[in-house]
């Protein structure tokens, strides 16, 4: 049975939930059931705007948890074991008769769970590295070669004066572990689609993959990202890494893009299973936040360079003309007004840009 899901985009509003720096429990869990429930509440109008056909929308809106579970319950004991179910889960699943989940609440435990873990791997005052790992309890209902999942990381950095500073990707790696039953049958190392120094590391991978004559499902994965100062100055204080894992539908390409404040936004067709931010400081301590960074007040490094770059270019082009106009007005004993203010603003932009480039700003 072909199941089609659509995921509404993740909001970029941060919550105040923080894990204490000394708390080792930087682990979070969500269930496939929760994600699907959110999907079923997606308005039909949004599905239409996203380009879904009437047939696909009908399949989606009429999706039944009961039918999906009953279909899996028809599999053999060996097939269920290969999908990651244990003996007690197999017995429970095979006892299911397709009845309402409201009357069979014990069946809710059969929905796949995915657990994510965040940690700071290495840290200094010019380079900080963080790690995101995840693991499925067993193969989700939405599984197979045509199902593509996506994992990504966005980042911003601050110095000891809590000012955004310029950093770029120094190293990134992603490893996907495929299992059949309780045995790992192989690993895959997906490439990054948008890794260009200032872009976000984003990797896509199939939920099912063959190694020789054996096919397994993507049970575990790890994404590690390290960023460093663009201009070495040993003034890096902390880096906010926003990690996201998307469980993806059949008909739309998975996508994650940056949003305001260096966070992530999942595109239509991508079910966000996991979305957290870890703030790793140069001394190794860290905090964990739900969703985006703690308040979204910082611009990403690319945005920072882009804005000041444009302002500097405008200032450099306009400066000679403004200077001539200013001198002429002074010679004619006229009071300069807007030219004086604009020239001062341009000079300030140039001064600020030079501070960033030559590392005079803390953490730049």
PDB file of N, CA, C and O in Angstrom, residues 297-347:
ATOM      1  N   UNK A 297      17.967  36.221  17.259  1.00  0.00           N
ATOM      2  CA  UNK A 297      18.394  37.600  17.093  1.00  0.00           C
ATOM      3  C   UNK A 297      19.650  37.732  16.251  1.00  0.00           C
ATOM      4  O   UNK A 297      20.028  38.824  15.881  1.00  0.00           O
ATOM      5  N   UNK A 298      20.305  36.638  15.953  1.00  0.00           N
ATOM      6  CA  UNK A 298      21.550  36.725  15.212  1.00  0.00           C
ATOM      7  C   UNK A 298      21.337  36.433  13.740  1.00  0.00           C
ATOM      8  O   UNK A 298      20.522  35.614  13.367  1.00  0.00           O
ATOM      9  N   UNK A 299      22.105  37.104  12.908  1.00  0.00           N
ATOM     10  CA  UNK A 299      22.102  36.802  11.486  1.00  0.00           C
ATOM     11  C   UNK A 299      23.135  35.722  11.215  1.00  0.00           C
ATOM     12  O   UNK A 299      24.118  35.583  11.936  1.00  0.00           O
ATOM     13  N   UNK A 300      22.906  34.955  10.144  1.00  0.00           N
ATOM     14  CA  UNK A 300      23.893  33.958   9.763  1.00  0.00           C
ATOM     15  C   UNK A 300      25.136  34.659   9.215  1.00  0.00           C
ATOM     16  O   UNK A 300      25.100  35.828   8.846  1.00  0.00           O
ATOM     17  N   UNK A 301      26.223  33.912   9.103  1.00  0.00           N
ATOM     18  CA  UNK A 301      27.472  34.491   8.606  1.00  0.00           C
ATOM     19  C   UNK A 301      27.314  35.001   7.185  1.00  0.00           C
ATOM     20  O   UNK A 301      27.832  36.057   6.832  1.00  0.00           O
ATOM     21  N   UNK A 302      26.612  34.232   6.351  1.00  0.00           N
ATOM     22  CA  UNK A 302      26.420  34.647   4.965  1.00  0.00           C
ATOM     23  C   UNK A 302      25.615  35.939   4.890  1.00  0.00           C
ATOM     24  O   UNK A 302      25.920  36.836   4.105  1.00  0.00           O
ATOM     25  N   UNK A 303      24.561  36.035   5.732  1.00  0.00           N
ATOM     26  CA  UNK A 303      23.765  37.251   5.741  1.00  0.00           C
ATOM     27  C   UNK A 303      24.603  38.441   6.210  1.00  0.00           C
ATOM     28  O   UNK A 303      24.511  39.544   5.672  1.00  0.00           O
ATOM     29  N   UNK A 304      25.433  38.200   7.233  1.00  0.00           N
ATOM     30  CA  UNK A 304      26.259  39.271   7.787  1.00  0.00           C
ATOM     31  C   UNK A 304      27.206  39.822   6.735  1.00  0.00           C
ATOM     32  O   UNK A 304      27.306  41.029   6.524  1.00  0.00           O
ATOM     33  N   UNK A 305      27.911  38.924   6.023  1.00  0.00           N
ATOM     34  CA  UNK A 305      28.831  39.360   4.993  1.00  0.00           C
ATOM     35  C   UNK A 305      28.090  40.035   3.841  1.00  0.00           C
ATOM     36  O   UNK A 305      28.553  41.030   3.288  1.00  0.00           O
ATOM     37  N   UNK A 306      26.951  39.488   3.465  1.00  0.00           N
ATOM     38  CA  UNK A 306      26.191  40.027   2.347  1.00  0.00           C
ATOM     39  C   UNK A 306      25.725  41.452   2.589  1.00  0.00           C
ATOM     40  O   UNK A 306      25.900  42.331   1.743  1.00  0.00           O
ATOM     41  N   UNK A 307      25.149  41.692   3.763  1.00  0.00           N
ATOM     42  CA  UNK A 307      24.605  43.012   4.077  1.00  0.00           C
ATOM     43  C   UNK A 307      25.714  44.062   4.122  1.00  0.00           C
ATOM     44  O   UNK A 307      25.627  45.110   3.480  1.00  0.00           O
ATOM     45  N   UNK A 308      26.786  43.774   4.883  1.00  0.00           N
ATOM     46  CA  UNK A 308      27.852  44.753   4.993  1.00  0.00           C
ATOM     47  C   UNK A 308      28.638  44.889   3.694  1.00  0.00           C
ATOM     48  O   UNK A 308      29.193  45.948   3.393  1.00  0.00           O
ATOM     49  N   UNK A 309      28.695  43.814   2.909  1.00  0.00           N
ATOM     50  CA  UNK A 309      29.363  43.899   1.618  1.00  0.00           C
ATOM     51  C   UNK A 309      28.651  44.856   0.683  1.00  0.00           C
ATOM     52  O   UNK A 309      29.270  45.688   0.009  1.00  0.00           O
ATOM     53  N   UNK A 310      27.328  44.744   0.634  1.00  0.00           N
ATOM     54  CA  UNK A 310      26.535  45.635  -0.225  1.00  0.00           C
ATOM     55  C   UNK A 310      26.643  47.083   0.252  1.00  0.00           C
ATOM     56  O   UNK A 310      26.839  48.011  -0.545  1.00  0.00           O
ATOM     57  N   UNK A 311      26.513  47.267   1.564  1.00  0.00           N
ATOM     58  CA  UNK A 311      26.618  48.624   2.103  1.00  0.00           C
ATOM     59  C   UNK A 311      27.980  49.232   1.822  1.00  0.00           C
ATOM     60  O   UNK A 311      28.093  50.428   1.483  1.00  0.00           O
ATOM     61  N   UNK A 312      29.021  48.427   1.942  1.00  0.00           N
ATOM     62  CA  UNK A 312      30.373  48.939   1.696  1.00  0.00           C
ATOM     63  C   UNK A 312      30.555  49.326   0.237  1.00  0.00           C
ATOM     64  O   UNK A 312      31.169  50.339  -0.076  1.00  0.00           O
ATOM     65  N   UNK A 313      30.025  48.492  -0.664  1.00  0.00           N
ATOM     66  CA  UNK A 313      30.135  48.790  -2.084  1.00  0.00           C
ATOM     67  C   UNK A 313      29.423  50.095  -2.423  1.00  0.00           C
ATOM     68  O   UNK A 313      29.950  50.939  -3.159  1.00  0.00           O
ATOM     69  N   UNK A 314      28.206  50.248  -1.893  1.00  0.00           N
ATOM     70  CA  UNK A 314      27.453  51.490  -2.125  1.00  0.00           C
ATOM     71  C   UNK A 314      28.228  52.693  -1.591  1.00  0.00           C
ATOM     72  O   UNK A 314      28.320  53.748  -2.235  1.00  0.00           O
ATOM     73  N   UNK A 315      28.780  52.522  -0.393  1.00  0.00           N
ATOM     74  CA  UNK A 315      29.513  53.629   0.226  1.00  0.00           C
ATOM     75  C   UNK A 315      30.738  54.019  -0.590  1.00  0.00           C
ATOM     76  O   UNK A 315      31.030  55.207  -0.789  1.00  0.00           O
ATOM     77  N   UNK A 316      31.461  53.013  -1.102  1.00  0.00           N
ATOM     78  CA  UNK A 316      32.681  53.304  -1.871  1.00  0.00           C
ATOM     79  C   UNK A 316      32.351  53.995  -3.189  1.00  0.00           C
ATOM     80  O   UNK A 316      33.077  54.871  -3.650  1.00  0.00           O
ATOM     81  N   UNK A 317      31.249  53.581  -3.843  1.00  0.00           N
ATOM     82  CA  UNK A 317      30.852  54.200  -5.113  1.00  0.00           C
ATOM     83  C   UNK A 317      30.356  55.622  -4.895  1.00  0.00           C
ATOM     84  O   UNK A 317      30.663  56.538  -5.667  1.00  0.00           O
ATOM     85  N   UNK A 318      29.574  55.812  -3.828  1.00  0.00           N
ATOM     86  CA  UNK A 318      28.954  57.124  -3.596  1.00  0.00           C
ATOM     87  C   UNK A 318      29.894  58.132  -2.945  1.00  0.00           C
ATOM     88  O   UNK A 318      29.696  59.342  -3.081  1.00  0.00           O
ATOM     89  N   UNK A 319      30.921  57.653  -2.238  1.00  0.00           N
ATOM     90  CA  UNK A 319      31.785  58.539  -1.462  1.00  0.00           C
ATOM     91  C   UNK A 319      32.416  59.675  -2.283  1.00  0.00           C
ATOM     92  O   UNK A 319      32.367  60.842  -1.865  1.00  0.00           O
ATOM     93  N   UNK A 320      33.021  59.404  -3.456  1.00  0.00           N
ATOM     94  CA  UNK A 320      33.639  60.511  -4.213  1.00  0.00           C
ATOM     95  C   UNK A 320      32.631  61.593  -4.600  1.00  0.00           C
ATOM     96  O   UNK A 320      32.924  62.789  -4.517  1.00  0.00           O
ATOM     97  N   UNK A 321      31.440  61.189  -5.052  1.00  0.00           N
ATOM     98  CA  UNK A 321      30.425  62.157  -5.464  1.00  0.00           C
ATOM     99  C   UNK A 321      29.931  62.970  -4.268  1.00  0.00           C
ATOM    100  O   UNK A 321      29.719  64.190  -4.365  1.00  0.00           O
ATOM    101  N   UNK A 322      29.744  62.299  -3.141  1.00  0.00           N
ATOM    102  CA  UNK A 322      29.290  62.996  -1.945  1.00  0.00           C
ATOM    103  C   UNK A 322      30.357  63.977  -1.450  1.00  0.00           C
ATOM    104  O   UNK A 322      30.035  65.072  -0.993  1.00  0.00           O
ATOM    105  N   UNK A 323      31.604  63.562  -1.566  1.00  0.00           N
ATOM    106  CA  UNK A 323      32.691  64.422  -1.098  1.00  0.00           C
ATOM    107  C   UNK A 323      32.778  65.697  -1.947  1.00  0.00           C
ATOM    108  O   UNK A 323      32.932  66.804  -1.419  1.00  0.00           O
ATOM    109  N   UNK A 324      32.658  65.533  -3.282  1.00  0.00           N
ATOM    110  CA  UNK A 324      32.682  66.707  -4.174  1.00  0.00           C
ATOM    111  C   UNK A 324      31.515  67.627  -3.857  1.00  0.00           C
ATOM    112  O   UNK A 324      31.665  68.867  -3.774  1.00  0.00           O
ATOM    113  N   UNK A 325      30.317  67.057  -3.679  1.00  0.00           N
ATOM    114  CA  UNK A 325      29.137  67.864  -3.362  1.00  0.00           C
ATOM    115  C   UNK A 325      29.304  68.580  -2.037  1.00  0.00           C
ATOM    116  O   UNK A 325      28.939  69.748  -1.882  1.00  0.00           O
ATOM    117  N   UNK A 326      29.891  67.888  -1.081  1.00  0.00           N
ATOM    118  CA  UNK A 326      30.083  68.460   0.247  1.00  0.00           C
ATOM    119  C   UNK A 326      31.058  69.639   0.196  1.00  0.00           C
ATOM    120  O   UNK A 326      30.804  70.713   0.760  1.00  0.00           O
ATOM    121  N   UNK A 327      32.184  69.452  -0.505  1.00  0.00           N
ATOM    122  CA  UNK A 327      33.188  70.522  -0.627  1.00  0.00           C
ATOM    123  C   UNK A 327      32.602  71.725  -1.349  1.00  0.00           C
ATOM    124  O   UNK A 327      32.820  72.889  -0.973  1.00  0.00           O
ATOM    125  N   UNK A 328      31.840  71.486  -2.424  1.00  0.00           N
ATOM    126  CA  UNK A 328      31.227  72.573  -3.203  1.00  0.00           C
ATOM    127  C   UNK A 328      30.278  73.389  -2.342  1.00  0.00           C
ATOM    128  O   UNK A 328      30.275  74.629  -2.386  1.00  0.00           O
ATOM    129  N   UNK A 329      29.468  72.723  -1.560  1.00  0.00           N
ATOM    130  CA  UNK A 329      28.514  73.433  -0.711  1.00  0.00           C
ATOM    131  C   UNK A 329      29.223  74.250   0.356  1.00  0.00           C
ATOM    132  O   UNK A 329      28.799  75.355   0.703  1.00  0.00           O
ATOM    133  N   UNK A 330      30.315  73.696   0.896  1.00  0.00           N
ATOM    134  CA  UNK A 330      31.059  74.433   1.918  1.00  0.00           C
ATOM    135  C   UNK A 330      31.693  75.685   1.303  1.00  0.00           C
ATOM    136  O   UNK A 330      31.690  76.778   1.887  1.00  0.00           O
ATOM    137  N   UNK A 331      32.256  75.525   0.069  1.00  0.00           N
ATOM    138  CA  UNK A 331      32.864  76.671  -0.615  1.00  0.00           C
ATOM    139  C   UNK A 331      31.836  77.752  -0.934  1.00  0.00           C
ATOM    140  O   UNK A 331      32.122  78.948  -0.921  1.00  0.00           O
ATOM    141  N   UNK A 332      30.626  77.342  -1.267  1.00  0.00           N
ATOM    142  CA  UNK A 332      29.548  78.284  -1.575  1.00  0.00           C
ATOM    143  C   UNK A 332      28.818  78.757  -0.318  1.00  0.00           C
ATOM    144  O   UNK A 332      27.763  79.392  -0.412  1.00  0.00           O
ATOM    145  N   UNK A 333      29.383  78.385   0.831  1.00  0.00           N
ATOM    146  CA  UNK A 333      28.832  78.772   2.124  1.00  0.00           C
ATOM    147  C   UNK A 333      27.382  78.297   2.330  1.00  0.00           C
ATOM    148  O   UNK A 333      26.553  78.976   2.913  1.00  0.00           O
ATOM    149  N   UNK A 334      27.141  77.119   1.765  1.00  0.00           N
ATOM    150  CA  UNK A 334      25.835  76.494   1.988  1.00  0.00           C
ATOM    151  C   UNK A 334      25.971  75.420   3.058  1.00  0.00           C
ATOM    152  O   UNK A 334      27.026  74.812   3.209  1.00  0.00           O
ATOM    153  N   UNK A 335      24.902  75.191   3.773  1.00  0.00           N
ATOM    154  CA  UNK A 335      24.942  74.191   4.853  1.00  0.00           C
ATOM    155  C   UNK A 335      24.620  72.805   4.302  1.00  0.00           C
ATOM    156  O   UNK A 335      23.503  72.570   3.838  1.00  0.00           O
ATOM    157  N   UNK A 336      25.603  71.870   4.275  1.00  0.00           N
ATOM    158  CA  UNK A 336      25.330  70.504   3.791  1.00  0.00           C
ATOM    159  C   UNK A 336      24.426  69.770   4.784  1.00  0.00           C
ATOM    160  O   UNK A 336      24.582  69.909   5.990  1.00  0.00           O
ATOM    161  N   UNK A 337      23.493  69.009   4.265  1.00  0.00           N
ATOM    162  CA  UNK A 337      22.564  68.298   5.150  1.00  0.00           C
ATOM    163  C   UNK A 337      22.660  66.795   4.910  1.00  0.00           C
ATOM    164  O   UNK A 337      23.433  66.094   5.556  1.00  0.00           O
ATOM    165  N   UNK A 338      21.861  66.320   3.942  1.00  0.00           N
ATOM    166  CA  UNK A 338      21.808  64.860   3.758  1.00  0.00           C
ATOM    167  C   UNK A 338      23.110  64.284   3.246  1.00  0.00           C
ATOM    168  O   UNK A 338      23.471  63.154   3.561  1.00  0.00           O
ATOM    169  N   UNK A 339      23.878  65.074   2.424  1.00  0.00           N
ATOM    170  CA  UNK A 339      25.156  64.549   1.938  1.00  0.00           C
ATOM    171  C   UNK A 339      26.106  64.253   3.096  1.00  0.00           C
ATOM    172  O   UNK A 339      26.824  63.251   3.091  1.00  0.00           O
ATOM    173  N   UNK A 340      26.076  65.127   4.081  1.00  0.00           N
ATOM    174  CA  UNK A 340      26.967  64.960   5.231  1.00  0.00           C
ATOM    175  C   UNK A 340      26.606  63.706   6.011  1.00  0.00           C
ATOM    176  O   UNK A 340      27.467  62.903   6.379  1.00  0.00           O
ATOM    177  N   UNK A 341      25.304  63.529   6.251  1.00  0.00           N
ATOM    178  CA  UNK A 341      24.860  62.350   7.002  1.00  0.00           C
ATOM    179  C   UNK A 341      25.144  61.060   6.224  1.00  0.00           C
ATOM    180  O   UNK A 341      25.567  60.052   6.794  1.00  0.00           O
ATOM    181  N   UNK A 342      24.885  61.067   4.912  1.00  0.00           N
ATOM    182  CA  UNK A 342      25.100  59.867   4.108  1.00  0.00           C
ATOM    183  C   UNK A 342      26.575  59.515   4.020  1.00  0.00           C
ATOM    184  O   UNK A 342      26.960  58.341   4.069  1.00  0.00           O
ATOM    185  N   UNK A 343      27.430  60.547   3.898  1.00  0.00           N
ATOM    186  CA  UNK A 343      28.863  60.300   3.856  1.00  0.00           C
ATOM    187  C   UNK A 343      29.344  59.719   5.187  1.00  0.00           C
ATOM    188  O   UNK A 343      30.185  58.809   5.216  1.00  0.00           O
ATOM    189  N   UNK A 344      28.797  60.221   6.278  1.00  0.00           N
ATOM    190  CA  UNK A 344      29.163  59.692   7.593  1.00  0.00           C
ATOM    191  C   UNK A 344      28.710  58.244   7.747  1.00  0.00           C
ATOM    192  O   UNK A 344      29.441  57.397   8.296  1.00  0.00           O
ATOM    193  N   UNK A 345      27.494  57.953   7.262  1.00  0.00           N
ATOM    194  CA  UNK A 345      26.989  56.580   7.342  1.00  0.00           C
ATOM    195  C   UNK A 345      27.851  55.642   6.510  1.00  0.00           C
ATOM    196  O   UNK A 345      28.167  54.516   6.927  1.00  0.00           O
ATOM    197  N   UNK A 346      28.260  56.109   5.299  1.00  0.00           N
ATOM    198  CA  UNK A 346      29.120  55.291   4.454  1.00  0.00           C
ATOM    199  C   UNK A 346      30.472  55.047   5.091  1.00  0.00           C
ATOM    200  O   UNK A 346      31.015  53.945   5.023  1.00  0.00           O
ATOM    201  N   UNK A 347      31.000  56.060   5.721  1.00  0.00           N
ATOM    202  CA  UNK A 347      32.294  55.922   6.403  1.00  0.00           C
ATOM    203  C   UNK A 347      32.197  54.921   7.548  1.00  0.00           C
ATOM    204  O   UNK A 347      33.105  54.120   7.782  1.00  0.00           O
TER     205      UNK A 347
END
